[in-house]
PDB file of C-alpha atoms in Angstrom:
ATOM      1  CA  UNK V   1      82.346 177.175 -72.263  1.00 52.00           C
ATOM      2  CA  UNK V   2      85.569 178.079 -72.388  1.00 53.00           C
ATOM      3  CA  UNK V   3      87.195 180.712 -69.873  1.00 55.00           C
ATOM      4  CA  UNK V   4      90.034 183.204 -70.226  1.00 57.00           C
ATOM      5  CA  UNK V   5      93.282 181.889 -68.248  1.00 64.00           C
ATOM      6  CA  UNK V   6      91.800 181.402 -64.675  1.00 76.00           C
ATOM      7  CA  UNK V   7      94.532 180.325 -61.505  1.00 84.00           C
ATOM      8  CA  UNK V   8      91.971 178.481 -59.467  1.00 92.00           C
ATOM      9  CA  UNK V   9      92.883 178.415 -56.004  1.00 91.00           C
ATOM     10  CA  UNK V  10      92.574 174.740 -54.525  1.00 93.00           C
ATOM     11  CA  UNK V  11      89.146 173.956 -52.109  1.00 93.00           C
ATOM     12  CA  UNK V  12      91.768 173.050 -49.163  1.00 92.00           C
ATOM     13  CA  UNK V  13      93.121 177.005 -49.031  1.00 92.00           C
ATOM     14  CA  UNK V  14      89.950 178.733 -49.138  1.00 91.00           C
ATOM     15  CA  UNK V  15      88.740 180.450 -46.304  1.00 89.00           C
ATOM     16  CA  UNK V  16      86.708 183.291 -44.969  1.00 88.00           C
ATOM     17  CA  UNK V  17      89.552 185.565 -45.162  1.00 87.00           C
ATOM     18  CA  UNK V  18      88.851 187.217 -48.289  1.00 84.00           C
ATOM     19  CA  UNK V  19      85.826 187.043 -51.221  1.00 78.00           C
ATOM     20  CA  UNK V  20      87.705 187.032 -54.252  1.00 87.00           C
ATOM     21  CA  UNK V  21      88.313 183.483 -54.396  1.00 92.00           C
ATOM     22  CA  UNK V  22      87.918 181.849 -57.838  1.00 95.00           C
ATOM     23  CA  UNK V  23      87.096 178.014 -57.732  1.00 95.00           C
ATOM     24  CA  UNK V  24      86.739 174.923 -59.790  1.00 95.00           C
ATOM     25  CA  UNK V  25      84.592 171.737 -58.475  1.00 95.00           C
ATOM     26  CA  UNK V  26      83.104 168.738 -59.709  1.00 95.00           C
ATOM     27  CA  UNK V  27      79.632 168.323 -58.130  1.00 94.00           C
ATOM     28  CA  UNK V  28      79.603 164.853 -57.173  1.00 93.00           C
ATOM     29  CA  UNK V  29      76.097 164.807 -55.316  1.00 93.00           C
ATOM     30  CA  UNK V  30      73.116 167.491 -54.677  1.00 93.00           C
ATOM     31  CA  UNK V  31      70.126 167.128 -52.186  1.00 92.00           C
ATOM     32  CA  UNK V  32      67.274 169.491 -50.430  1.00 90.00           C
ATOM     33  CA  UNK V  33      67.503 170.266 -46.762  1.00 90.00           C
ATOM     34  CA  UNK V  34      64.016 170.253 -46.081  1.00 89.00           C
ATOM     35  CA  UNK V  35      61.733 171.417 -43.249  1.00 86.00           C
ATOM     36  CA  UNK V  36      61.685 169.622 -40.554  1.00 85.00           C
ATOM     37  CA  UNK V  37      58.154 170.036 -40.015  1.00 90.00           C
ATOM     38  CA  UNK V  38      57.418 169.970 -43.402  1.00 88.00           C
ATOM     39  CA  UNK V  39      59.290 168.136 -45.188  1.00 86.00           C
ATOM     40  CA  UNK V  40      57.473 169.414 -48.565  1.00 86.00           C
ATOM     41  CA  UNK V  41      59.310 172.733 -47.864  1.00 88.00           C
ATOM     42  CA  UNK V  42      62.357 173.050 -48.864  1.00 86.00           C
ATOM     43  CA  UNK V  43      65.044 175.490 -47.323  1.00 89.00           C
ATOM     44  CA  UNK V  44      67.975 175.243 -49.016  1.00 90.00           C
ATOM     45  CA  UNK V  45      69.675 172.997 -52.411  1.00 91.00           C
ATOM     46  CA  UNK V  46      72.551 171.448 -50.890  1.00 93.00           C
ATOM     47  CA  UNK V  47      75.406 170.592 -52.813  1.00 94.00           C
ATOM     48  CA  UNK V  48      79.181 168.144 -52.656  1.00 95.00           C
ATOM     49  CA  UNK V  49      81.795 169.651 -54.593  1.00 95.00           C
ATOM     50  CA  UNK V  50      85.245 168.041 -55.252  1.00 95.00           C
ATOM     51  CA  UNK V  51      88.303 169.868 -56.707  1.00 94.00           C
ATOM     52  CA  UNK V  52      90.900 168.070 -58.801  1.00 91.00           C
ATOM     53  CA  UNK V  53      93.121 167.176 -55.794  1.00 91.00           C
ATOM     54  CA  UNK V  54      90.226 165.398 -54.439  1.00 91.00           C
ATOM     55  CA  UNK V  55      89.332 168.303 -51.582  1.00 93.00           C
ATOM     56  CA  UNK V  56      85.510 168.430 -50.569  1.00 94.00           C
ATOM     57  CA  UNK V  57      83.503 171.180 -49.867  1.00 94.00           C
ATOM     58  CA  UNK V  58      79.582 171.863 -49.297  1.00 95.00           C
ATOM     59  CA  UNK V  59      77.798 174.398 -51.131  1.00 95.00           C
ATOM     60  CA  UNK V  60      74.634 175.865 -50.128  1.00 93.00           C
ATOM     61  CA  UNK V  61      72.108 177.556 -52.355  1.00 93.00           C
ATOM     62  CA  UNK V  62      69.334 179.194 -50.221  1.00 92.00           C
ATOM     63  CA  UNK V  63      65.782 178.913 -51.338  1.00 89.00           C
ATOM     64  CA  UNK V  64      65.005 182.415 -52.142  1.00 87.00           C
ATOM     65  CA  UNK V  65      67.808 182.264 -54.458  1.00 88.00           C
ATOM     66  CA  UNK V  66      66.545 179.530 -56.578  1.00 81.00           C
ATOM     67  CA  UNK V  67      64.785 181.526 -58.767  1.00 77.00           C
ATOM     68  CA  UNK V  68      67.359 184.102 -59.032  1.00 75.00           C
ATOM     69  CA  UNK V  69      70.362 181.891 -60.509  1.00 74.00           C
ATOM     70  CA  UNK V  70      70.309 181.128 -64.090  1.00 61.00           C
ATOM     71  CA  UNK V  71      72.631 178.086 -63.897  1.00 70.00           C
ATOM     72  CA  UNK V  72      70.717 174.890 -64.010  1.00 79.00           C
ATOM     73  CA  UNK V  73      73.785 173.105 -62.118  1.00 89.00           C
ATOM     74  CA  UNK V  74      74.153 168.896 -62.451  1.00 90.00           C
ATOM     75  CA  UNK V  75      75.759 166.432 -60.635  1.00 92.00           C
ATOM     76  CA  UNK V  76      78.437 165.107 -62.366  1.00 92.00           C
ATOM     77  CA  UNK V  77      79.817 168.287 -63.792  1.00 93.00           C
ATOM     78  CA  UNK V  78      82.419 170.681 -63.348  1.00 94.00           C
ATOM     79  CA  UNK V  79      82.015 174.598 -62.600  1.00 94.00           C
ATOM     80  CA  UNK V  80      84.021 177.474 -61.944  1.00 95.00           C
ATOM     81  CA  UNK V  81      82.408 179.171 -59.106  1.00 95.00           C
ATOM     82  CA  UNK V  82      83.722 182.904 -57.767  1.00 94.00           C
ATOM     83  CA  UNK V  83      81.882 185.732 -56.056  1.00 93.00           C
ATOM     84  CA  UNK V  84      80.819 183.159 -52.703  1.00 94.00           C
ATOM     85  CA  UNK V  85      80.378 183.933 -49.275  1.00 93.00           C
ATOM     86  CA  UNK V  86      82.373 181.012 -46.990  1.00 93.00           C
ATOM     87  CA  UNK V  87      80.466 180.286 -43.346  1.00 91.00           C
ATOM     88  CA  UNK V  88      82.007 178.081 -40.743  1.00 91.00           C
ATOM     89  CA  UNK V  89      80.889 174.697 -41.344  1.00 89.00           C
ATOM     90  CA  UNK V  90      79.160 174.043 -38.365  1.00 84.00           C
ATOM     91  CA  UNK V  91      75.812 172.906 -37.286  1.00 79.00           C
ATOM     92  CA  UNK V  92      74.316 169.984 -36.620  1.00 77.00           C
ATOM     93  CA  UNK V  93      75.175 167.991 -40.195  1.00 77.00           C
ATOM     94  CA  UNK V  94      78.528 168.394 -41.932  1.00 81.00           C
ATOM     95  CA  UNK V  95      78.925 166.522 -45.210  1.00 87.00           C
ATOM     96  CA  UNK V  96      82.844 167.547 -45.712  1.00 89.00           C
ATOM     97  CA  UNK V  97      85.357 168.156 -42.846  1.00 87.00           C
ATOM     98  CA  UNK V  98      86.419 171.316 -44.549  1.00 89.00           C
ATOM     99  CA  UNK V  99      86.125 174.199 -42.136  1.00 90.00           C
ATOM    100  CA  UNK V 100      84.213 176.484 -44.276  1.00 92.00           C
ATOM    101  CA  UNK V 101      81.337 176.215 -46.569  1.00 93.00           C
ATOM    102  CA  UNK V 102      80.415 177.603 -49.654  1.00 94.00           C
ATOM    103  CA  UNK V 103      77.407 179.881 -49.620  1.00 94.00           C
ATOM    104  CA  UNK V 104      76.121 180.921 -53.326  1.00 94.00           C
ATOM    105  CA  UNK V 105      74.821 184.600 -53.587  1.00 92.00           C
ATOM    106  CA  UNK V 106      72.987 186.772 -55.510  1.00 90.00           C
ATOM    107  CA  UNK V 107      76.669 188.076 -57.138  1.00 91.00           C
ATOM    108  CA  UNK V 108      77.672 184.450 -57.245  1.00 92.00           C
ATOM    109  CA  UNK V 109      78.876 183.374 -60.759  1.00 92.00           C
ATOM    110  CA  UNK V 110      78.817 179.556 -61.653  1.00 92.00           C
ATOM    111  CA  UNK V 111      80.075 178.640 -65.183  1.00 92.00           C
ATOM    112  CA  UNK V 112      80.335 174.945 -66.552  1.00 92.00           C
ATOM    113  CA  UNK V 113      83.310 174.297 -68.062  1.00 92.00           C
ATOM    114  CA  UNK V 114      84.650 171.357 -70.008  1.00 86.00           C
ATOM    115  CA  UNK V 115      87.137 169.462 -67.979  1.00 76.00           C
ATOM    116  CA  UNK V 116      89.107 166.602 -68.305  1.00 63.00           C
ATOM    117  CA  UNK V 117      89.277 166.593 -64.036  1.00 61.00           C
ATOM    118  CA  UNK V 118      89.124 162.927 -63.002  1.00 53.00           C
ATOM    119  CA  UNK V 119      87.554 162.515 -59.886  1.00 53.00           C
ATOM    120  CA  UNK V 120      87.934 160.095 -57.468  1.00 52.00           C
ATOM    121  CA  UNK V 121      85.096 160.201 -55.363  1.00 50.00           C
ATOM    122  CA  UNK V 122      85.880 156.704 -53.960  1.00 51.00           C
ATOM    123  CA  UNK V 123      83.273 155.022 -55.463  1.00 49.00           C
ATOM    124  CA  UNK V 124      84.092 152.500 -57.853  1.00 51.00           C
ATOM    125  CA  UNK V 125      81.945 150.880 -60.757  1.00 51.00           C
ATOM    126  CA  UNK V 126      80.899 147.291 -60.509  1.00 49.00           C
ATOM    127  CA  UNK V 127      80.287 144.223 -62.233  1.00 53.00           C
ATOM    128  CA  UNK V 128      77.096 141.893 -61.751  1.00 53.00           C
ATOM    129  CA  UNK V 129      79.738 139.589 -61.239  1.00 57.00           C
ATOM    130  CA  UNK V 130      81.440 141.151 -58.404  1.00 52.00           C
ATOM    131  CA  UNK V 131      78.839 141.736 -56.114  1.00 43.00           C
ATOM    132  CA  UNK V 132      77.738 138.233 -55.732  1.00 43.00           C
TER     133      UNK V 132
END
């Protein structure tokens, strides 16, 4: 989908100084935080998103939301994500350094977008012949 002219502010400068922050990430890897009691329960979708300077950020979609969102969102594609929350990035896991992380509300708008943003997630593709 294409989007009117956007300036998307770079993952490294947002912070929790202001809401109007417009974004654009490559979502490079998404799992569940589950219970830890019950680990059929999930809490939250969690998710790794990389802008094109190669900045990471977590995203967190609470469970109650799930069913709100309309935006069936994949790894290995690129969004443009505005109306967030940011939270410090704190706790007990932390899958960026990044002092903030994304929280996804019910205002939250995620669009995919057609990008030609290379990432390099440091992850390289092998051959058969390489590994051995």
């Amino acid at each position: 989908m294409a989007l009117p002219s956007v300036d998307f502010y770079k993952v490294r400068n947002v912070s929790a100084t202001r809401d109007s922050w417009v974004i654009k990430v490559f979502i490079n890897r998404i799992w569940y935080v589950t219970h830890e009691y019950n680990p059929k329960d999930f809490l939250s979708l969690e998710m790794l998103g990389i802008d094109s300077q190669g900045s990471k950020t977590q995203l967190t979609l609470y469970k109650y939301l799930m069913s709100v969102m309309q935006v069936a969102i994949r790894e290995g594609k690129v969004y443009a994500i505005k109306k967030f929350s940011m939270i410090p990035n704190g706790g007990r896991f932390r899958a960026t350094r990044h002092n903030y992380r994304i929280v996804l509300q019910r205002r939250t708008l995620i669009t995919r977008v057609e990008c030609d943003m290379l990432m390099n997630t440091g992850l390289a593709p092998l051959t058969t012949s390489a590994m051995w």
